[in-house]
CSV table of N, CA and C in Angstrom, one decimal:
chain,number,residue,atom,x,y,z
A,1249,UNK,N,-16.0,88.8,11.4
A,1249,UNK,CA,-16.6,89.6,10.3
A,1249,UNK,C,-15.7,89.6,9.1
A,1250,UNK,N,-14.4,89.7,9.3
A,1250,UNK,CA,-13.7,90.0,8.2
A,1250,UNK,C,-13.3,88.4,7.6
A,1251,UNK,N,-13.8,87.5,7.9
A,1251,UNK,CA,-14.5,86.4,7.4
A,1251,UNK,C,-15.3,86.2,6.7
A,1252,UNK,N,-16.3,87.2,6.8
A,1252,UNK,CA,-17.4,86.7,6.3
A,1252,UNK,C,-17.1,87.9,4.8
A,1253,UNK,N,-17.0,88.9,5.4
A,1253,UNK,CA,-17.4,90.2,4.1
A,1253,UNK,C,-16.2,89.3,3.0
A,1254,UNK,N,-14.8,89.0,3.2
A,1254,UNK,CA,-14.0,89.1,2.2
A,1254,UNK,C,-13.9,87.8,1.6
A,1255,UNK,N,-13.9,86.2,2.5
A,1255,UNK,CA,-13.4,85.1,1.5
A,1255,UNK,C,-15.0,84.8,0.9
A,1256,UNK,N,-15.9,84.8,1.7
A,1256,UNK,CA,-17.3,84.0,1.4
A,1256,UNK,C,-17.9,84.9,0.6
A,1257,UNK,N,-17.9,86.3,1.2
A,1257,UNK,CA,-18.5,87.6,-0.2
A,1257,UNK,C,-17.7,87.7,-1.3
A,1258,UNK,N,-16.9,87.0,-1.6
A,1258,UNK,CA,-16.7,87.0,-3.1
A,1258,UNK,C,-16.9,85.9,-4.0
A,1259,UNK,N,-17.6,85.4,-3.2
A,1259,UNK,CA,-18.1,83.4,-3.7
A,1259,UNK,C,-19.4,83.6,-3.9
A,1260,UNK,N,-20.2,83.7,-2.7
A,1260,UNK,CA,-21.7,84.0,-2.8
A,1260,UNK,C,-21.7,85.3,-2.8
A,1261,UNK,N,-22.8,85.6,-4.0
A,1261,UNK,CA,-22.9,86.6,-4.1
A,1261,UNK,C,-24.5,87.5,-3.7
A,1262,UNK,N,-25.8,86.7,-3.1
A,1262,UNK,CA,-26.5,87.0,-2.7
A,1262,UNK,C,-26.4,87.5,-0.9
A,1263,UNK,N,-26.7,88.5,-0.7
A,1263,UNK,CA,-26.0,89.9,0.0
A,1263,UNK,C,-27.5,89.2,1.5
A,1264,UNK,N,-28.8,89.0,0.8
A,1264,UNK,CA,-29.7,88.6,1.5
A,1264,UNK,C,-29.7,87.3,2.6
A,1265,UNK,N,-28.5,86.2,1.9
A,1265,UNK,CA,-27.9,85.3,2.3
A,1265,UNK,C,-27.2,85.4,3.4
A,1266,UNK,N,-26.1,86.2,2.5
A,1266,UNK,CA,-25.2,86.6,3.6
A,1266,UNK,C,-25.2,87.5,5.0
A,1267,UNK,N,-26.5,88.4,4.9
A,1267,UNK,CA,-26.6,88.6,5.9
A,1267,UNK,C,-27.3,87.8,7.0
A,1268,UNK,N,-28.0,86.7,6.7
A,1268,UNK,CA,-28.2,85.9,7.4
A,1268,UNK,C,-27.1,85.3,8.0
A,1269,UNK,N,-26.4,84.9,7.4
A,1269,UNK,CA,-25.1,83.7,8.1
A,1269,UNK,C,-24.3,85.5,9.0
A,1270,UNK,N,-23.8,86.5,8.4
A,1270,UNK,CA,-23.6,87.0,9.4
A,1270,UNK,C,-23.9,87.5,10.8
A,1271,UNK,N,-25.3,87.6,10.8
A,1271,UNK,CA,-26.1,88.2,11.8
A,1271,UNK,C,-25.8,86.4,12.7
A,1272,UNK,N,-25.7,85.3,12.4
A,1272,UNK,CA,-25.6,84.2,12.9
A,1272,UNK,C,-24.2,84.5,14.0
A,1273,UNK,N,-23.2,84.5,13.1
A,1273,UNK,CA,-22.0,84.4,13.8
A,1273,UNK,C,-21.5,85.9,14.7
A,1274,UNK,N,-22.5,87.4,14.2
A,1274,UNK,CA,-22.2,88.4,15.5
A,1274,UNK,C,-22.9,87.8,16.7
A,1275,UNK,N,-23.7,87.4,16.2
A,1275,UNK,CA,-25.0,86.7,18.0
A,1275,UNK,C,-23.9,85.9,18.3
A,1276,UNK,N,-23.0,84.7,18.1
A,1276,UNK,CA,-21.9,83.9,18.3
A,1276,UNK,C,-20.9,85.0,19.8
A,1277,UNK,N,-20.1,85.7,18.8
A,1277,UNK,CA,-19.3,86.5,19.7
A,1277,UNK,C,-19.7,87.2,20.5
A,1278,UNK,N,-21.5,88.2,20.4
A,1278,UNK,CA,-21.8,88.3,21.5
A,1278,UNK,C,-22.5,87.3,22.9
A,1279,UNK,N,-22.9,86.6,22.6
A,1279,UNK,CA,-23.1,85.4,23.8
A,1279,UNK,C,-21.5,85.4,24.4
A,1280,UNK,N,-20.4,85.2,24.1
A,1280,UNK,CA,-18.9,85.4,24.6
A,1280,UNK,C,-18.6,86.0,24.9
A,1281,UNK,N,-19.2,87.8,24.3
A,1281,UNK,CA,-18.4,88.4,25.0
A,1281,UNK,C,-18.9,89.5,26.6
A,1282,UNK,N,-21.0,88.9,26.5
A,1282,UNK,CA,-21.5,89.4,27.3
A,1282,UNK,C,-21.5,88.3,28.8
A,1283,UNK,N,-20.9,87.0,28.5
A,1283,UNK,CA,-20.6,86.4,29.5
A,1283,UNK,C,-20.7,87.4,30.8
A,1284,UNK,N,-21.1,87.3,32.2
A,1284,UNK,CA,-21.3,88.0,33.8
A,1284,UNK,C,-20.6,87.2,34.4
A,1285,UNK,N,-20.1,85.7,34.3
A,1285,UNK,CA,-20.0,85.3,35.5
A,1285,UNK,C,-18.0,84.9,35.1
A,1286,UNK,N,-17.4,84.7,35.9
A,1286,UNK,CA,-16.1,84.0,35.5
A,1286,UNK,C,-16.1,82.2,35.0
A,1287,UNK,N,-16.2,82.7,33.9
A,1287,UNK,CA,-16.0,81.1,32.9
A,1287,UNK,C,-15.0,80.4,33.5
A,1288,UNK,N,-14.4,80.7,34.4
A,1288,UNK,CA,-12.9,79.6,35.4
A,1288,UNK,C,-13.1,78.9,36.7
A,1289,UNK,N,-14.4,79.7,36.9
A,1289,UNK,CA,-14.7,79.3,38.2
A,1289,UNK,C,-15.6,78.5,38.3
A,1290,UNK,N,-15.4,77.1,39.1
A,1290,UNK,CA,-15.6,75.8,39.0
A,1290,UNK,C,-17.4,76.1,39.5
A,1291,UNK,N,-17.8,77.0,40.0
A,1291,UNK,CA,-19.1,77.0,40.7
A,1291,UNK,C,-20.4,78.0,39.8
A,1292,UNK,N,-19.8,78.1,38.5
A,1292,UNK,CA,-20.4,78.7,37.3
A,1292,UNK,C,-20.5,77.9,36.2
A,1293,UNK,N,-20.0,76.3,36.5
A,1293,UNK,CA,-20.2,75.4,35.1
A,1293,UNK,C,-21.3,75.4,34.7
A,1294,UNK,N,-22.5,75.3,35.2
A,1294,UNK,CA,-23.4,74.9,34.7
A,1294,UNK,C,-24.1,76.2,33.7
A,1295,UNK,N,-23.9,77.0,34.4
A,1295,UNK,CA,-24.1,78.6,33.2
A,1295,UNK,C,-23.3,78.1,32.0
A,1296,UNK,N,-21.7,78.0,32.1
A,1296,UNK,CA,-21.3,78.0,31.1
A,1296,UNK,C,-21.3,76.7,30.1
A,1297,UNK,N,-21.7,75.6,30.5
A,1297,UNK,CA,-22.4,74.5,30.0
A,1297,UNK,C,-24.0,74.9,29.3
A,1298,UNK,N,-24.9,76.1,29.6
A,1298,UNK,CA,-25.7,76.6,29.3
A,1298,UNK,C,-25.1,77.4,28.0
A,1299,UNK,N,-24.1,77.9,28.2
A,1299,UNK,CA,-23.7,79.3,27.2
A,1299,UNK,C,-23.1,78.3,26.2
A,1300,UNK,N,-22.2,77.5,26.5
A,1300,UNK,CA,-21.7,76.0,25.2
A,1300,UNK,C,-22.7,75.7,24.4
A,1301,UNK,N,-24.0,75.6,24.9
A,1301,UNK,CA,-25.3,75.0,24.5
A,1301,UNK,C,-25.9,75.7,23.5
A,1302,UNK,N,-25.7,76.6,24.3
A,1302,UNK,CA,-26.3,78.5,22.9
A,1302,UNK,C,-25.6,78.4,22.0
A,1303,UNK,N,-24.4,78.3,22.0
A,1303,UNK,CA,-23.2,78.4,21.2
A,1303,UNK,C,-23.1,77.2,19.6
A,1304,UNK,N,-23.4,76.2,20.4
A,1304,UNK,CA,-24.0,75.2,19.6
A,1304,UNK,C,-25.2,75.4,19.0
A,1305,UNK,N,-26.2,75.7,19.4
A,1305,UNK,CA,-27.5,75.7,18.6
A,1305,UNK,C,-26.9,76.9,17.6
A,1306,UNK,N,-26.3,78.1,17.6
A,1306,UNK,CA,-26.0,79.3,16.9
A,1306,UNK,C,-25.0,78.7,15.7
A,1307,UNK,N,-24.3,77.4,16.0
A,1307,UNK,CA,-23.5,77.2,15.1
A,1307,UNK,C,-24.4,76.1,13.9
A,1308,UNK,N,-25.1,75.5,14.6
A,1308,UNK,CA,-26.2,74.3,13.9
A,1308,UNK,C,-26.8,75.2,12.7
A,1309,UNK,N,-27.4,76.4,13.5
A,1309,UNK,CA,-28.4,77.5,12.3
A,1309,UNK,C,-27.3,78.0,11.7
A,1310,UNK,N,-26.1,78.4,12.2
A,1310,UNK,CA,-25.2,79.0,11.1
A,1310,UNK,C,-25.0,78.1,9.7
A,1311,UNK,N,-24.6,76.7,10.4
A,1311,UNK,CA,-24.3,75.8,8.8
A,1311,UNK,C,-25.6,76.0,8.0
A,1312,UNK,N,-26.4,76.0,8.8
A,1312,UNK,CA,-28.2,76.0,8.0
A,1312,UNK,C,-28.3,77.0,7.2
A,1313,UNK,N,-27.8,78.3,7.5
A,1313,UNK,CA,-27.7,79.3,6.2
A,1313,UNK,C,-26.6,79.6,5.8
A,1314,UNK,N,-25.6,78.7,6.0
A,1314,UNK,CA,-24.4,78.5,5.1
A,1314,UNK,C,-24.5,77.9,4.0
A,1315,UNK,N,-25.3,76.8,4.3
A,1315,UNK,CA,-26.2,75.7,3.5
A,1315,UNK,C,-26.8,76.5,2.6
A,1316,UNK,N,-27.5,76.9,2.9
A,1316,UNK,CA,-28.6,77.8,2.0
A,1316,UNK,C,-28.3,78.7,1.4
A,1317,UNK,N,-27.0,79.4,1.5
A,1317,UNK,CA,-25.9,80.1,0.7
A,1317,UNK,C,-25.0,79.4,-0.7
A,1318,UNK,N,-24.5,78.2,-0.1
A,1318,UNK,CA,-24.2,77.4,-1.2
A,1318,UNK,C,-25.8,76.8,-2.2
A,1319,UNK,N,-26.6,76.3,-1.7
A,1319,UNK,CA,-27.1,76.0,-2.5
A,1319,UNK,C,-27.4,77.2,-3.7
A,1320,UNK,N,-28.2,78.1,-3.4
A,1320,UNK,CA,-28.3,79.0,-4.1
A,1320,UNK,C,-27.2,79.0,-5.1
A,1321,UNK,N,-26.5,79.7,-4.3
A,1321,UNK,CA,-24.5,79.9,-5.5
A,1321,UNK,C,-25.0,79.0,-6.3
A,1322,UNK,N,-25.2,78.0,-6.1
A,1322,UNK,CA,-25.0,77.0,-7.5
A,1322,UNK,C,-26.1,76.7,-8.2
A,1323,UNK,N,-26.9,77.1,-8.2
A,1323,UNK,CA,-28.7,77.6,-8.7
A,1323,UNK,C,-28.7,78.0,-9.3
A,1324,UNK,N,-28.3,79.3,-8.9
A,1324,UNK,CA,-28.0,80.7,-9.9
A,1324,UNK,C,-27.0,80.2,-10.8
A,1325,UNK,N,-26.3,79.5,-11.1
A,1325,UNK,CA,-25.4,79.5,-12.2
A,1325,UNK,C,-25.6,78.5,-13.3
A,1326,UNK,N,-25.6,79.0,-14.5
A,1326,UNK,CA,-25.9,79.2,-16.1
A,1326,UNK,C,-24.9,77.6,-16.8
A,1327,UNK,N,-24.2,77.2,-16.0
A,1327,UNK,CA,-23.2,76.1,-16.9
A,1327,UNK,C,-21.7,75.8,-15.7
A,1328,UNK,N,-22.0,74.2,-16.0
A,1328,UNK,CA,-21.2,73.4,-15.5
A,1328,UNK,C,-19.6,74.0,-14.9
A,1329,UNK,N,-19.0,75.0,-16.3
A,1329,UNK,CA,-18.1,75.8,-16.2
A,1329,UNK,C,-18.1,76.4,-14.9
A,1330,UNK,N,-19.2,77.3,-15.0
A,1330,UNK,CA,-18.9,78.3,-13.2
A,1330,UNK,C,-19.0,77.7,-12.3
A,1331,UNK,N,-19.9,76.5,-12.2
A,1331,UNK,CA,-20.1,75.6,-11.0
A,1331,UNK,C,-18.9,75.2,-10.4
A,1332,UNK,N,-17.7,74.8,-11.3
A,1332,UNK,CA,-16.8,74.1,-11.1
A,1332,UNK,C,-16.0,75.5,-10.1
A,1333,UNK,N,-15.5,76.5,-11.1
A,1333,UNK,CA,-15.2,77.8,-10.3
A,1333,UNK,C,-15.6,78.2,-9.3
A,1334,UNK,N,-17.0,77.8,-8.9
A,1334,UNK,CA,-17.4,78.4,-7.4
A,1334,UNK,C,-16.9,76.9,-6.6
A,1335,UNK,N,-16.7,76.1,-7.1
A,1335,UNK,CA,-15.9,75.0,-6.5
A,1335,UNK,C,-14.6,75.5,-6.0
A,1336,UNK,N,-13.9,75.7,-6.7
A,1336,UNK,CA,-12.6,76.1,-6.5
A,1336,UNK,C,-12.4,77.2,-5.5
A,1337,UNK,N,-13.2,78.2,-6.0
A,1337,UNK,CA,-13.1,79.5,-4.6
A,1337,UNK,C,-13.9,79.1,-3.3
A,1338,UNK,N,-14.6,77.9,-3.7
A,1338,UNK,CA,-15.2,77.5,-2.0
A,1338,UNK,C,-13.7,76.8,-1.8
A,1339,UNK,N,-12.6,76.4,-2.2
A,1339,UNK,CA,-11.6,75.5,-1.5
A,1339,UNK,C,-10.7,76.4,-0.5
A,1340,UNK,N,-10.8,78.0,-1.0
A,1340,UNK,CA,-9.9,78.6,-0.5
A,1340,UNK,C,-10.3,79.0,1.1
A,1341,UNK,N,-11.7,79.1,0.8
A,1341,UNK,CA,-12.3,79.5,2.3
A,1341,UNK,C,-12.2,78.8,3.4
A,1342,UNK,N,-11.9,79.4,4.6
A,1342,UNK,CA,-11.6,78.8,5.4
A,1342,UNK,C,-12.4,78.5,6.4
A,1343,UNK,N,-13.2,76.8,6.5
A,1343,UNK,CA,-15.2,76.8,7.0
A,1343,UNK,C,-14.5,75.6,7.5
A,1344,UNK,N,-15.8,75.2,8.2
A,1344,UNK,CA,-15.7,74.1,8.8
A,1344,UNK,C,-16.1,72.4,7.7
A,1345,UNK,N,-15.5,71.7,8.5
A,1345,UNK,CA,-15.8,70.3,7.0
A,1345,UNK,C,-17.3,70.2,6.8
A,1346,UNK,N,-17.9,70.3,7.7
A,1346,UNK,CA,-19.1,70.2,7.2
A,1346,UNK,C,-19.6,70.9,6.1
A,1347,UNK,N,-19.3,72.5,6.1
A,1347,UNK,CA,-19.3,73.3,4.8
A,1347,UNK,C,-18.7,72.6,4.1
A,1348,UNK,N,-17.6,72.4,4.0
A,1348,UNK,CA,-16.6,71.8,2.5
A,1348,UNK,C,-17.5,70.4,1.9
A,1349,UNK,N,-17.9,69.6,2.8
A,1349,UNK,CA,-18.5,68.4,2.5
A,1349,UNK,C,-19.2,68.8,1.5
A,1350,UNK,N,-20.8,69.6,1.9
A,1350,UNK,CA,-21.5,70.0,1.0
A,1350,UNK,C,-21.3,70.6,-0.4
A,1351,UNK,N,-20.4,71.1,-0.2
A,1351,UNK,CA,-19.6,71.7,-1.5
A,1351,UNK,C,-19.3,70.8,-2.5
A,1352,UNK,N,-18.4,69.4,-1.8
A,1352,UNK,CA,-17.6,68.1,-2.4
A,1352,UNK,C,-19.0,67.7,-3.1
A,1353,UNK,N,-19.9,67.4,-2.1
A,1353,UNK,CA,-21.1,66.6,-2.9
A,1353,UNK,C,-21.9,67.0,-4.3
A,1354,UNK,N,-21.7,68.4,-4.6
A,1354,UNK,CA,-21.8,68.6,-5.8
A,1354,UNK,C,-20.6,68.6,-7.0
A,1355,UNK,N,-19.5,68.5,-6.5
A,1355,UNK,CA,-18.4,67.9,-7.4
A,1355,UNK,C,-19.0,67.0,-8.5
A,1356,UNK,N,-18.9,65.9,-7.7
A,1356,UNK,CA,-19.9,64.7,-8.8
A,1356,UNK,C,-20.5,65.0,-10.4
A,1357,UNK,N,-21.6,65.5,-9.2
A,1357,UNK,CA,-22.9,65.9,-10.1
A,1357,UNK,C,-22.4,67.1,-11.5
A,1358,UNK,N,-21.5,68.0,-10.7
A,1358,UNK,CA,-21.0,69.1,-11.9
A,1358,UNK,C,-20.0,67.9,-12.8
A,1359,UNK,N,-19.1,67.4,-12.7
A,1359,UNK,CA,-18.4,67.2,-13.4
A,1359,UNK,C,-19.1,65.8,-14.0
A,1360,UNK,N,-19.9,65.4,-13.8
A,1360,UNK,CA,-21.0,65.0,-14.3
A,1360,UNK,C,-21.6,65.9,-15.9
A,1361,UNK,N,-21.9,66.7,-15.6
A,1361,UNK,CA,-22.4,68.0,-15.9
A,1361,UNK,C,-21.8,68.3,-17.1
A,1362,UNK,N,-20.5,68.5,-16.7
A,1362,UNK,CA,-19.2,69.5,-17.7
A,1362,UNK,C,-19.1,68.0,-18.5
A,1363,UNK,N,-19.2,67.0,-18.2
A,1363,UNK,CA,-18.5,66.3,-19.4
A,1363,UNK,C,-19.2,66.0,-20.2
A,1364,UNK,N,-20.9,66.1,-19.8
A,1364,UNK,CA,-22.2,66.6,-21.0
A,1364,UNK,C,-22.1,67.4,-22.1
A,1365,UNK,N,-21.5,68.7,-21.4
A,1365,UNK,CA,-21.9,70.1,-22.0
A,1365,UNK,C,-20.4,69.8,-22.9
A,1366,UNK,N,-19.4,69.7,-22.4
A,1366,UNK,CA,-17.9,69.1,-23.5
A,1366,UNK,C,-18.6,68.1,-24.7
A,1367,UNK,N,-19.3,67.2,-24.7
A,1367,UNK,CA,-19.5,66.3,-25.4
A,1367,UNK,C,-20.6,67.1,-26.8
């Protein structure tokens, strides 16, 4: 949680967003921490091969409104300038590459963009 509220709530700023991606990743920790059976014991794999499974699908929909967090962010913004800045403050966050990827991929296109609006 203190993930989510402090590096990414000050990047994206749509609250509607965000509670999507966080309601993603509390269902995450609880699937973990409502675990019944002992995750060590060789005759419970298949549950916990089950619960990996969950775990994955929760992470798939997570980047999905991660995704849809970033896009926004950069929708909503007025000129090449801030794009670049919400660039920069997505570098600090600490996500998985797939996040950062998506981020890179509008690099390009912004600085594309900024050397327009300079001209």
């Amino acid at each position: 949680q203190r993930f989510l509220e402090s590096d990414v709530c000050s990047v994206i700023k749509h609250s509607n967003d965000m509670l999507a991606v966080s309601s993603h990743v509390n269902s995450l920790t609880g699937i973990i921490e409502n675990v019944d059976y002992d995750i060590f014991d060789k005759k419970h794999e298949g549950n916990w091969k089950l619960t990996l499974h969950k775990v994955g699908l929760i992470i798939c929909n997570t980047d999905r409104a991660v995704g849809i967090c970033i896009e926004r962010a950069f929708h909503s913004l007025s000129s090449a300038e801030a794009s670049l800045v919400l660039i920069e403050n997505f570098r600090n966050v600490n996500s998985r590459q797939e996040i950062h990827s998506r981020i890179e991929e509008h690099r390009a296109k912004i600085l594309e963009l900024y050397s327009r609006e300079l001209s």
